[in-house]
């Protein structure tokens, strides 16, 4: 690793100030990861609830003075706060305690919910996305309190239990607890950096629209000898529909899909090209095959261009051996990553219209929006973002790059819009963390540095004062 000060030892240096909290951080994270809080699977509802209670208790033992489980119509969130003095700035931290499913489980090197520490990493579902980040903040709290007896500002945390399942009840939660959530700045910790030696702050996220479709062409499955050749096969219809979504240049063929997309200026493109990013390595590292829209770089394709992806497709006989059948129905899950200024309702409308228009007569189509979330752009010139950048530089030894991420965090739009909070997207994940995939891991050095960085960030926010944090 080049250019990074050490995270351990740190005698006299700011980077090691909280080094005593490193072991407790790993221990707490390990115990929390053991709770399989998979929000998309109803069988794990009790685990998501247990995860919320674990966090509430840990927040209290870390020095937060109020911590509560907030029930929703879905999975519970956790709120915690420590108010030092109302005259001081208040920071609201956002993250989530739910995790993605673990399948295919046989591809993990260790059981996904039995955390494995090796080579400076912790392996397990939720280590990077997003439990590690929340523990990072709470260990910073504990460390500062042990040293100074108080925090330099007021701290609040809202940790959601449904982020990986579309944040369906987050807006309502915010509406119900507006007063509790009031703050000067929001720090969202659910993103990553470019490399261990290349810190970054995220200043843009793509939005999302996710649909499920089903094509029906008969009342029942049919014998493929008796009916084959004489009827339309819904799987073939589906394959046709899916294949027709992109042209040979990788552009989405749906009429109107790009209507709201703001094209990048030449300056924005050259800024993006200047970000240290290994275009070929990014694809090769995961053994993937390059694809995408002609005329754009990998970085552009994955962050600032919109997508229409097939996330799953099914139909017909899937079991052992052969079954000579023409299925009655076939389905698929489609998702679109949205960029400024695409909005989910408009994109949903044009995609549905396209699919219906491409359907052979007599074939039925069910089209259902499962969830959506808006794109996010945060102002890079906001004082809170500038101070966060200083804090990152003081720990990593070099200034962070400002990057846009391809992933989505729908609640950020609510925090920025409904609560009018400037959002700083500070996370310490890395491209190799395999979030949502087998062998998710977090690099512990990243969490340790992150802990130092948030402590410094709070010091700088406090120094700026409430007025210095507004524009
Ligand atoms: N932490 C991710 C979002 C993310 C991924 C940010 C990569 C930056 C880089 C988040 O937990 C996530 O996966 N969100 C979902 C949202 C969806 C389920 C509505 C996503 O992006 O698929
Ligand atoms: Zn996440």
Coordinates of N, CA and C in Angstrom, one line a residue, residues 224-446:
X224 N -45.4 -30.9 -25.2 CA -44.7 -30.3 -26.3 C -44.7 -31.1 -27.6
X225 N -45.2 -32.3 -27.5 CA -45.4 -33.1 -28.8 C -46.8 -32.8 -29.3
X226 N -47.8 -32.8 -28.4 CA -49.2 -32.6 -28.9 C -49.4 -31.2 -29.4
X227 N -48.9 -30.2 -28.7 CA -49.1 -28.8 -29.0 C -47.9 -28.1 -29.7
X228 N -46.7 -28.7 -29.5 CA -45.5 -28.0 -30.1 C -45.6 -27.8 -31.5
X229 N -45.2 -26.6 -32.0 CA -45.3 -26.3 -33.4 C -46.6 -25.5 -33.8
X230 N -47.6 -25.7 -32.9 CA -48.9 -25.1 -33.2 C -49.2 -23.9 -32.3
X231 N -48.4 -23.7 -31.2 CA -48.8 -22.6 -30.3 C -47.5 -21.8 -30.0
X232 N -47.7 -20.6 -29.5 CA -46.6 -19.7 -29.1 C -46.1 -20.2 -27.8
X233 N -44.8 -20.2 -27.7 CA -44.1 -20.6 -26.4 C -43.8 -19.3 -25.6
X234 N -44.3 -19.1 -24.5 CA -44.1 -17.9 -23.7 C -42.6 -17.7 -23.4
X235 N -41.8 -18.8 -23.2 CA -40.4 -18.6 -23.0 C -39.7 -18.0 -24.2
X236 N -40.1 -18.4 -25.4 CA -39.6 -17.8 -26.6 C -40.0 -16.3 -26.7
X237 N -41.2 -16.1 -26.4 CA -41.7 -14.7 -26.4 C -40.9 -13.8 -25.4
X238 N -40.7 -14.4 -24.2 CA -39.9 -13.6 -23.2 C -38.5 -13.4 -23.7
X239 N -37.9 -14.5 -24.2 CA -36.5 -14.3 -24.7 C -36.4 -13.2 -25.7
X240 N -37.4 -13.2 -26.6 CA -37.4 -12.2 -27.6 C -37.6 -10.7 -27.0
X241 N -38.5 -10.6 -26.1 CA -38.7 -9.3 -25.4 C -37.4 -8.9 -24.7
X242 N -36.7 -9.8 -24.0 CA -35.5 -9.5 -23.3 C -34.4 -9.1 -24.2
X243 N -34.2 -9.9 -25.3 CA -33.2 -9.7 -26.3 C -33.3 -8.4 -27.0
X244 N -34.6 -7.9 -27.1 CA -34.9 -6.7 -27.8 C -34.7 -5.4 -27.0
X245 N -34.3 -5.6 -25.7 CA -34.2 -4.4 -24.9 C -32.9 -3.5 -25.2
X246 N -31.9 -4.2 -25.9 CA -30.7 -3.4 -26.2 C -30.4 -3.7 -27.7
X247 N -29.7 -2.7 -28.3 CA -29.3 -2.9 -29.7 C -27.8 -3.4 -29.7
X248 N -27.3 -3.5 -30.9 CA -25.9 -4.0 -31.0 C -24.9 -3.1 -30.3
X249 N -25.2 -1.9 -30.2 CA -24.3 -0.9 -29.6 C -24.4 -0.9 -28.0
X250 N -25.3 -1.7 -27.5 CA -25.5 -1.7 -26.1 C -26.4 -0.6 -25.6
X251 N -27.1 0.1 -26.5 CA -28.0 1.1 -26.1 C -29.4 0.5 -25.9
X252 N -30.1 1.1 -24.9 CA -31.4 0.6 -24.6 C -32.4 1.1 -25.7
X253 N -33.2 0.1 -26.3 CA -34.0 0.5 -27.4 C -35.3 1.1 -27.1
X254 N -35.7 1.1 -25.8 CA -37.0 1.6 -25.3 C -37.1 3.1 -25.7
X255 N -38.2 3.4 -26.5 CA -38.4 4.8 -26.9 C -38.7 5.6 -25.7
X256 N -37.9 6.7 -25.6 CA -38.1 7.6 -24.5 C -37.2 7.3 -23.3
X257 N -36.5 6.2 -23.3 CA -35.7 5.8 -22.1 C -34.7 6.9 -21.8
X258 N -34.1 7.5 -22.8 CA -33.0 8.5 -22.5 C -33.5 9.9 -22.5
X259 N -34.8 10.1 -22.6 CA -35.3 11.5 -22.8 C -34.9 12.4 -21.7
X260 N -34.9 11.9 -20.4 CA -34.6 12.8 -19.3 C -33.1 12.8 -18.9
X261 N -32.3 12.0 -19.6 CA -30.9 11.9 -19.2 C -30.1 13.2 -19.6
X262 N -29.4 13.7 -18.6 CA -28.6 14.8 -18.8 C -27.2 14.3 -19.3
X263 N -26.9 14.7 -20.6 CA -25.6 14.3 -21.1 C -24.5 15.0 -20.3
X264 N -23.4 14.3 -20.1 CA -22.2 14.9 -19.4 C -21.6 15.9 -20.3
X265 N -21.1 17.0 -19.7 CA -20.3 18.0 -20.5 C -18.9 17.4 -20.7
X266 N -18.2 18.0 -21.6 CA -16.8 17.5 -21.9 C -16.0 17.6 -20.6
X267 N -16.2 18.7 -19.8 CA -15.5 18.9 -18.6 C -15.8 17.8 -17.6
X268 N -17.1 17.5 -17.5 CA -17.4 16.4 -16.5 C -16.8 15.1 -16.9
X269 N -16.8 14.9 -18.2 CA -16.2 13.6 -18.7 C -14.7 13.6 -18.4
X270 N -14.0 14.7 -18.6 CA -12.6 14.7 -18.4 C -12.3 14.6 -16.9
X271 N -13.2 15.1 -16.0 CA -13.0 15.0 -14.6 C -13.1 13.5 -14.2
X272 N -14.1 12.9 -14.8 CA -14.3 11.4 -14.5 C -13.1 10.6 -15.0
X273 N -12.6 11.0 -16.1 CA -11.5 10.2 -16.7 C -10.2 10.4 -15.8
X274 N -10.2 11.5 -15.1 CA -9.0 11.8 -14.2 C -9.0 11.0 -12.9
X275 N -10.2 10.4 -12.6 CA -10.3 9.6 -11.3 C -9.4 8.4 -11.5
X276 N -8.5 8.1 -10.5 CA -7.7 6.9 -10.6 C -8.5 5.6 -10.6
X277 N -8.7 5.0 -11.7 CA -9.6 3.8 -11.7 C -9.1 2.9 -12.8
X278 N -8.9 1.6 -12.4 CA -8.3 0.7 -13.3 C -9.5 0.0 -14.2
X279 N -9.7 0.6 -15.4 CA -10.8 0.2 -16.2 C -10.8 -1.3 -16.5
X280 N -9.6 -1.8 -17.0 CA -9.5 -3.2 -17.3 C -9.6 -4.1 -16.1
X281 N -8.9 -3.7 -15.1 CA -8.8 -4.5 -13.8 C -10.1 -4.7 -13.2
X282 N -11.0 -3.6 -13.2 CA -12.3 -3.7 -12.6 C -13.1 -4.8 -13.2
X283 N -13.0 -5.1 -14.5 CA -13.8 -6.1 -15.1 C -13.0 -7.5 -14.9
X284 N -11.7 -7.5 -15.1 CA -10.9 -8.7 -15.0 C -10.9 -9.3 -13.6
X285 N -10.9 -8.4 -12.6 CA -10.8 -8.9 -11.2 C -12.0 -9.8 -10.8
X286 N -13.1 -9.7 -11.4 CA -14.2 -10.6 -11.1 C -14.5 -11.6 -12.2
X287 N -13.6 -11.7 -13.2 CA -13.7 -12.7 -14.2 C -14.9 -12.4 -15.1
X288 N -15.3 -11.1 -15.2 CA -16.5 -10.8 -16.1 C -16.0 -10.5 -17.5
X289 N -17.0 -10.4 -18.4 CA -16.8 -10.1 -19.8 C -17.3 -8.6 -20.0
X290 N -16.4 -7.8 -20.6 CA -16.8 -6.5 -20.8 C -18.0 -6.3 -21.7
X291 N -18.9 -5.4 -21.3 CA -20.1 -5.1 -22.1 C -20.5 -3.7 -22.0
X292 N -21.6 -3.3 -22.5 CA -22.1 -2.0 -22.3 C -22.2 -1.1 -23.5
X293 N -22.6 0.1 -23.2 CA -23.0 1.1 -24.3 C -21.7 1.6 -25.0
X294 N -21.8 1.5 -26.3 CA -20.6 2.0 -27.1 C -20.4 3.5 -26.9
X295 N -19.2 3.9 -26.9 CA -18.9 5.3 -26.8 C -18.7 5.8 -25.4
X296 N -18.7 4.9 -24.4 CA -18.5 5.3 -23.0 C -17.5 4.4 -22.4
X297 N -16.8 5.0 -21.4 CA -15.8 4.2 -20.7 C -16.5 3.3 -19.6
X298 N -15.8 2.4 -19.1 CA -16.3 1.5 -18.1 C -16.8 2.4 -16.9
X299 N -16.0 3.3 -16.5 CA -16.4 4.2 -15.3 C -17.7 4.9 -15.6
X300 N -17.8 5.4 -16.9 CA -19.1 6.1 -17.2 C -20.2 5.2 -17.3
X301 N -20.0 4.0 -17.8 CA -21.1 3.0 -18.0 C -21.7 2.6 -16.6
X302 N -20.8 2.6 -15.6 CA -21.2 2.0 -14.3 C -21.6 3.1 -13.3
X303 N -21.5 4.4 -13.7 CA -21.9 5.4 -12.7 C -22.8 6.5 -13.3
X304 N -22.5 7.0 -14.5 CA -23.3 8.1 -14.9 C -24.2 7.8 -16.1
X305 N -24.2 6.6 -16.6 CA -25.1 6.2 -17.7 C -26.2 5.3 -17.1
X306 N -27.4 5.4 -17.6 CA -28.5 4.6 -17.1 C -28.4 3.2 -17.7
X307 N -29.0 2.2 -17.0 CA -28.9 0.8 -17.4 C -30.3 0.3 -17.4
X308 N -30.5 -0.8 -18.2 CA -31.7 -1.7 -18.1 C -31.1 -3.1 -18.1
X309 N -31.2 -3.7 -16.9 CA -30.6 -5.0 -16.7 C -31.7 -6.1 -16.5
X310 N -31.3 -7.3 -16.9 CA -32.2 -8.5 -16.6 C -31.5 -9.1 -15.3
X311 N -32.3 -9.1 -14.2 CA -31.7 -9.6 -12.9 C -32.1 -11.1 -12.7
X312 N -33.1 -11.6 -13.4 CA -33.5 -13.0 -13.3 C -34.5 -13.3 -14.3
X313 N -34.6 -14.6 -14.7 CA -35.6 -15.0 -15.7 C -35.9 -16.5 -15.4
X314 N -37.2 -16.9 -15.7 CA -37.5 -18.2 -15.4 C -38.7 -18.7 -16.3
X315 N -39.0 -19.9 -16.2 CA -40.1 -20.5 -17.0 C -39.8 -21.9 -17.3
X316 N -40.8 -22.7 -17.5 CA -40.6 -24.1 -17.9 C -40.0 -25.0 -16.9
X317 N -39.6 -26.2 -17.4 CA -39.2 -27.2 -16.5 C -37.7 -27.0 -16.0
X318 N -37.5 -27.0 -14.7 CA -36.1 -26.7 -14.2 C -35.5 -27.9 -13.5
X319 N -36.2 -29.0 -13.4 CA -35.7 -30.1 -12.6 C -34.8 -31.0 -13.3
X320 N -34.4 -32.1 -12.6 CA -33.5 -33.1 -13.2 C -34.1 -33.7 -14.5
X321 N -33.3 -34.1 -15.4 CA -33.7 -34.8 -16.6 C -34.6 -34.0 -17.5
X322 N -35.3 -34.7 -18.4 CA -36.1 -34.0 -19.4 C -37.6 -34.0 -19.1
X323 N -38.3 -33.0 -19.4 CA -39.8 -33.0 -19.3 C -40.3 -32.3 -20.6
X324 N -41.0 -33.0 -21.4 CA -41.4 -32.4 -22.7 C -42.7 -31.6 -22.5
X325 N -42.4 -30.3 -22.2 CA -43.5 -29.4 -21.9 C -43.3 -28.0 -22.5
X326 N -44.4 -27.4 -22.8 CA -44.4 -26.0 -23.2 C -45.0 -25.3 -22.0
X327 N -44.3 -24.4 -21.4 CA -44.8 -23.8 -20.2 C -46.0 -22.8 -20.5
X328 N -46.9 -22.6 -19.6 CA -48.0 -21.7 -19.8 C -47.5 -20.2 -19.6
X329 N -46.4 -20.1 -18.8 CA -46.0 -18.7 -18.4 C -44.5 -18.7 -18.3
X330 N -43.9 -17.5 -18.4 CA -42.5 -17.3 -18.2 C -42.3 -15.9 -17.6
X331 N -41.3 -15.7 -16.8 CA -41.2 -14.4 -16.1 C -39.8 -13.9 -16.0
X332 N -39.6 -12.6 -15.6 CA -38.3 -12.1 -15.5 C -38.3 -10.9 -14.5
X333 N -37.2 -10.6 -13.9 CA -37.0 -9.5 -13.1 C -36.1 -8.5 -13.8
X334 N -36.5 -7.3 -13.9 CA -35.7 -6.3 -14.6 C -35.4 -5.1 -13.7
X335 N -34.3 -4.5 -13.9 CA -34.0 -3.3 -13.1 C -33.3 -2.3 -14.0
X336 N -33.6 -1.0 -13.6 CA -33.0 0.1 -14.3 C -32.3 0.9 -13.3
X337 N -31.0 1.3 -13.6 CA -30.3 2.3 -12.7 C -30.5 3.6 -13.4
X338 N -31.0 4.6 -12.6 CA -31.4 5.9 -13.2 C -30.4 6.9 -12.9
X339 N -30.1 7.8 -13.8 CA -29.2 8.9 -13.6 C -29.9 10.2 -13.7
X340 N -29.3 11.3 -13.3 CA -29.9 12.6 -13.4 C -30.3 12.8 -14.8
X341 N -31.5 13.2 -15.1 CA -32.6 13.5 -14.3 C -33.8 12.6 -14.6
X342 N -33.5 11.3 -14.7 CA -34.5 10.3 -14.9 C -35.3 10.0 -13.7
X343 N -36.6 9.9 -13.9 CA -37.5 9.6 -12.7 C -38.2 8.3 -12.9
X344 N -38.3 7.5 -11.9 CA -38.8 6.2 -12.0 C -40.2 6.1 -12.6
X345 N -41.2 7.0 -12.3 CA -42.5 6.8 -12.9 C -42.4 6.9 -14.5
X346 N -41.6 7.9 -14.9 CA -41.5 8.1 -16.4 C -40.9 6.9 -17.0
X347 N -39.8 6.4 -16.4 CA -39.1 5.3 -17.0 C -39.9 4.0 -17.0
X348 N -40.7 3.9 -15.9 CA -41.6 2.7 -15.8 C -42.6 2.8 -16.9
X349 N -43.1 3.9 -17.2 CA -44.1 4.1 -18.2 C -43.6 3.7 -19.6
X350 N -42.4 4.2 -19.9 CA -41.9 3.9 -21.3 C -41.5 2.4 -21.4
X351 N -41.0 1.8 -20.3 CA -40.6 0.4 -20.4 C -41.8 -0.4 -20.6
X352 N -42.8 -0.1 -19.8 CA -44.1 -0.9 -19.9 C -44.7 -0.8 -21.3
X353 N -44.7 0.4 -21.8 CA -45.2 0.7 -23.2 C -44.4 -0.1 -24.2
X354 N -43.1 -0.1 -24.1 CA -42.3 -0.8 -25.0 C -42.6 -2.3 -25.0
X355 N -42.7 -2.9 -23.8 CA -42.9 -4.3 -23.7 C -44.3 -4.7 -24.3
X356 N -45.3 -3.9 -23.9 CA -46.6 -4.2 -24.4 C -46.7 -4.1 -26.0
X357 N -45.9 -3.1 -26.5 CA -45.9 -2.9 -27.9 C -45.2 -4.0 -28.6
X358 N -44.3 -4.7 -27.9 CA -43.5 -5.8 -28.6 C -44.2 -7.1 -28.4
X359 N -45.3 -7.2 -27.7 CA -45.9 -8.5 -27.4 C -46.8 -9.0 -28.6
X360 N -46.6 -10.3 -29.0 CA -47.5 -10.8 -30.0 C -48.9 -10.8 -29.6
X361 N -49.9 -10.6 -30.6 CA -51.3 -10.6 -30.2 C -51.7 -11.8 -29.4
X362 N -52.5 -11.7 -28.4 CA -53.1 -12.8 -27.7 C -52.3 -13.2 -26.5
X363 N -51.0 -12.7 -26.4 CA -50.2 -13.0 -25.3 C -50.4 -12.0 -24.2
X364 N -50.5 -12.4 -22.9 CA -50.8 -11.5 -21.8 C -49.5 -11.1 -21.1
X365 N -49.4 -9.9 -20.6 CA -48.2 -9.5 -19.9 C -48.7 -8.9 -18.6
X366 N -48.1 -9.4 -17.5 CA -48.2 -8.7 -16.2 C -46.9 -7.9 -16.0
X367 N -47.1 -6.6 -15.6 CA -46.0 -5.8 -15.4 C -46.1 -5.1 -14.1
X368 N -45.2 -5.2 -13.2 CA -45.3 -4.8 -11.8 C -44.1 -4.1 -11.3
X369 N -44.2 -2.9 -10.8 CA -43.1 -2.2 -10.2 C -42.9 -2.7 -8.8
X370 N -41.7 -3.2 -8.5 CA -41.5 -3.8 -7.1 C -40.9 -2.7 -6.2
X371 N -39.8 -2.0 -6.6 CA -39.4 -0.8 -5.9 C -38.6 0.2 -6.7
X372 N -38.6 1.4 -6.2 CA -37.9 2.4 -6.9 C -37.2 3.4 -5.9
X373 N -36.3 4.1 -6.4 CA -35.6 5.1 -5.6 C -34.9 6.1 -6.5
X374 N -34.9 7.4 -6.1 CA -34.3 8.4 -7.0 C -32.8 8.4 -7.0
X375 N -32.3 9.0 -8.0 CA -30.8 9.3 -8.1 C -30.5 10.4 -7.0
X376 N -29.2 10.5 -6.8 CA -28.7 11.5 -5.8 C -27.5 12.2 -6.3
X377 N -27.5 13.5 -6.2 CA -26.3 14.3 -6.4 C -26.1 15.2 -5.2
X378 N -24.9 15.1 -4.6 CA -24.7 16.0 -3.5 C -23.7 17.1 -3.9
X379 N -23.9 18.3 -3.3 CA -23.1 19.4 -3.8 C -21.6 19.3 -3.3
X380 N -20.7 19.2 -4.2 CA -19.2 19.0 -3.8 C -18.7 20.3 -3.1
X381 N -19.3 21.4 -3.3 CA -18.8 22.6 -2.7 C -19.4 23.0 -1.4
X382 N -20.2 22.0 -0.8 CA -20.8 22.3 0.5 C -19.8 22.3 1.6
X383 N -19.8 23.2 2.5 CA -18.8 23.2 3.6 C -18.6 21.9 4.3
X384 N -19.7 21.1 4.5 CA -19.7 19.8 5.2 C -18.9 18.8 4.4
X385 N -19.0 18.9 3.1 CA -18.3 17.9 2.2 C -16.8 18.3 2.2
X386 N -16.5 19.6 2.2 CA -15.1 20.1 2.2 C -14.4 19.6 3.5
X387 N -15.2 19.8 4.6 CA -14.6 19.4 5.9 C -14.4 17.9 6.0
X388 N -15.3 17.1 5.4 CA -15.2 15.7 5.4 C -14.0 15.3 4.6
X389 N -13.7 16.0 3.5 CA -12.6 15.7 2.7 C -11.3 16.0 3.5
X390 N -11.3 17.1 4.2 CA -10.1 17.3 5.1 C -9.8 16.2 6.1
X391 N -10.9 15.8 6.7 CA -10.8 14.7 7.7 C -10.2 13.4 7.0
X392 N -10.7 13.1 5.8 CA -10.2 11.9 5.1 C -8.8 12.1 4.8
X393 N -8.4 13.3 4.3 CA -7.0 13.5 3.9 C -6.1 13.4 5.1
X394 N -6.6 13.8 6.3 CA -5.7 13.8 7.5 C -5.4 12.4 7.9
X395 N -6.2 11.4 7.5 CA -6.0 10.0 7.9 C -5.4 9.2 6.8
X396 N -5.8 9.4 5.6 CA -5.3 8.6 4.5 C -4.0 9.2 3.9
X397 N -3.7 10.5 4.2 CA -2.5 11.1 3.7 C -2.6 11.6 2.3
X398 N -3.8 11.6 1.8 CA -4.0 12.2 0.4 C -5.5 12.6 0.3
X399 N -5.8 13.6 -0.5 CA -7.2 14.0 -0.6 C -8.1 13.0 -1.3
X400 N -9.3 12.9 -0.9 CA -10.2 12.0 -1.5 C -10.6 12.4 -2.9
X401 N -10.8 11.4 -3.8 CA -11.4 11.8 -5.1 C -12.9 11.9 -4.9
X402 N -13.6 12.8 -5.6 CA -15.0 12.8 -5.6 C -15.5 11.9 -6.7
X403 N -16.3 10.9 -6.3 CA -16.8 9.9 -7.2 C -18.3 9.8 -7.2
X404 N -18.8 9.3 -8.4 CA -20.2 8.9 -8.4 C -20.3 7.4 -8.5
X405 N -21.2 6.9 -7.7 CA -21.3 5.4 -7.6 C -22.5 4.9 -8.4
X406 N -22.4 3.7 -8.8 CA -23.5 3.1 -9.6 C -24.6 2.5 -8.8
X407 N -24.3 2.2 -7.5 CA -25.4 1.6 -6.6 C -26.4 2.7 -6.2
X408 N -27.4 2.2 -5.5 CA -28.5 3.1 -5.1 C -28.7 3.1 -3.5
X409 N -29.0 4.2 -3.0 CA -29.4 4.3 -1.6 C -30.6 5.2 -1.5
X410 N -31.8 4.6 -1.8 CA -33.0 5.5 -1.9 C -33.3 6.4 -0.7
X411 N -33.0 6.0 0.5 CA -33.3 6.9 1.6 C -32.5 8.2 1.6
X412 N -31.4 8.3 0.9 CA -30.6 9.5 0.8 C -31.5 10.7 0.3
X413 N -32.3 10.3 -0.7 CA -33.1 11.4 -1.3 C -34.1 11.9 -0.3
X414 N -34.6 11.0 0.6 CA -35.6 11.4 1.6 C -34.9 12.3 2.6
X415 N -33.7 11.9 3.0 CA -32.9 12.7 4.0 C -32.6 14.1 3.5
X416 N -32.2 14.1 2.2 CA -31.8 15.4 1.6 C -33.1 16.2 1.2
X417 N -34.1 15.6 0.8 CA -35.3 16.3 0.3 C -36.3 16.6 1.5
X418 N -36.7 15.6 2.2 CA -37.7 15.9 3.3 C -37.1 16.6 4.5
X419 N -35.9 16.2 4.9 CA -35.3 16.8 6.1 C -34.3 17.9 5.7
X420 N -34.2 18.2 4.4 CA -33.4 19.3 3.9 C -31.9 19.2 4.5
X421 N -31.4 18.0 4.6 CA -30.1 17.8 5.1 C -29.0 17.8 4.0
X422 N -27.9 18.5 4.2 CA -26.8 18.3 3.3 C -26.2 16.9 3.6
X423 N -26.0 16.1 2.6 CA -25.5 14.7 2.9 C -24.1 14.5 2.5
X424 N -23.3 14.0 3.4 CA -21.9 13.6 3.1 C -21.9 12.1 2.9
X425 N -21.5 11.6 1.8 CA -21.5 10.1 1.6 C -20.1 9.6 1.8
X426 N -19.9 9.2 3.1 CA -18.5 8.7 3.5 C -18.6 7.3 3.9
X427 N -18.0 6.4 3.1 CA -17.9 5.0 3.4 C -16.5 4.5 3.1
X428 N -16.2 3.3 3.6 CA -14.8 2.8 3.5 C -14.7 1.5 2.8
X429 N -15.8 1.1 2.1 CA -15.8 -0.1 1.3 C -14.8 -0.1 0.2
X430 N -14.5 -1.2 -0.4 CA -13.5 -1.3 -1.5 C -14.2 -2.1 -2.6
X431 N -13.7 -1.9 -3.8 CA -14.2 -2.6 -5.0 C -14.2 -4.1 -4.8
X432 N -13.2 -4.7 -4.1 CA -13.2 -6.1 -3.9 C -14.0 -6.7 -2.7
X433 N -14.9 -5.9 -2.2 CA -15.6 -6.3 -1.0 C -16.7 -7.4 -1.3
X434 N -17.0 -7.6 -2.5 CA -18.0 -8.6 -2.9 C -19.4 -8.4 -2.2
X435 N -19.8 -7.2 -2.0 CA -21.1 -6.9 -1.4 C -22.2 -7.6 -2.2
X436 N -23.2 -8.2 -1.6 CA -24.3 -8.9 -2.2 C -23.9 -10.2 -2.8
X437 N -22.6 -10.6 -2.8 CA -22.1 -11.8 -3.4 C -21.5 -12.7 -2.4
X438 N -21.1 -14.0 -2.8 CA -20.5 -14.8 -1.8 C -19.1 -14.2 -1.4
X439 N -18.7 -14.6 -0.2 CA -17.4 -14.1 0.4 C -17.4 -12.6 0.5
X440 N -18.5 -12.0 0.9 CA -18.4 -10.5 1.3 C -17.4 -10.4 2.4
X441 N -16.6 -9.3 2.3 CA -15.6 -9.1 3.3 C -15.4 -7.6 3.5
X442 N -14.8 -7.2 4.7 CA -14.4 -5.9 4.9 C -12.9 -5.8 5.2
X443 N -12.2 -4.9 4.7 CA -10.8 -4.7 5.0 C -10.8 -3.9 6.4
X444 N -10.2 -4.6 7.4 CA -10.3 -4.0 8.7 C -9.6 -2.7 8.8
X445 N -8.4 -2.6 8.1 CA -7.7 -1.3 8.1 C -8.6 -0.2 7.6
X446 N -9.5 -0.5 6.7 CA -10.4 0.6 6.2 C -11.3 1.0 7.3

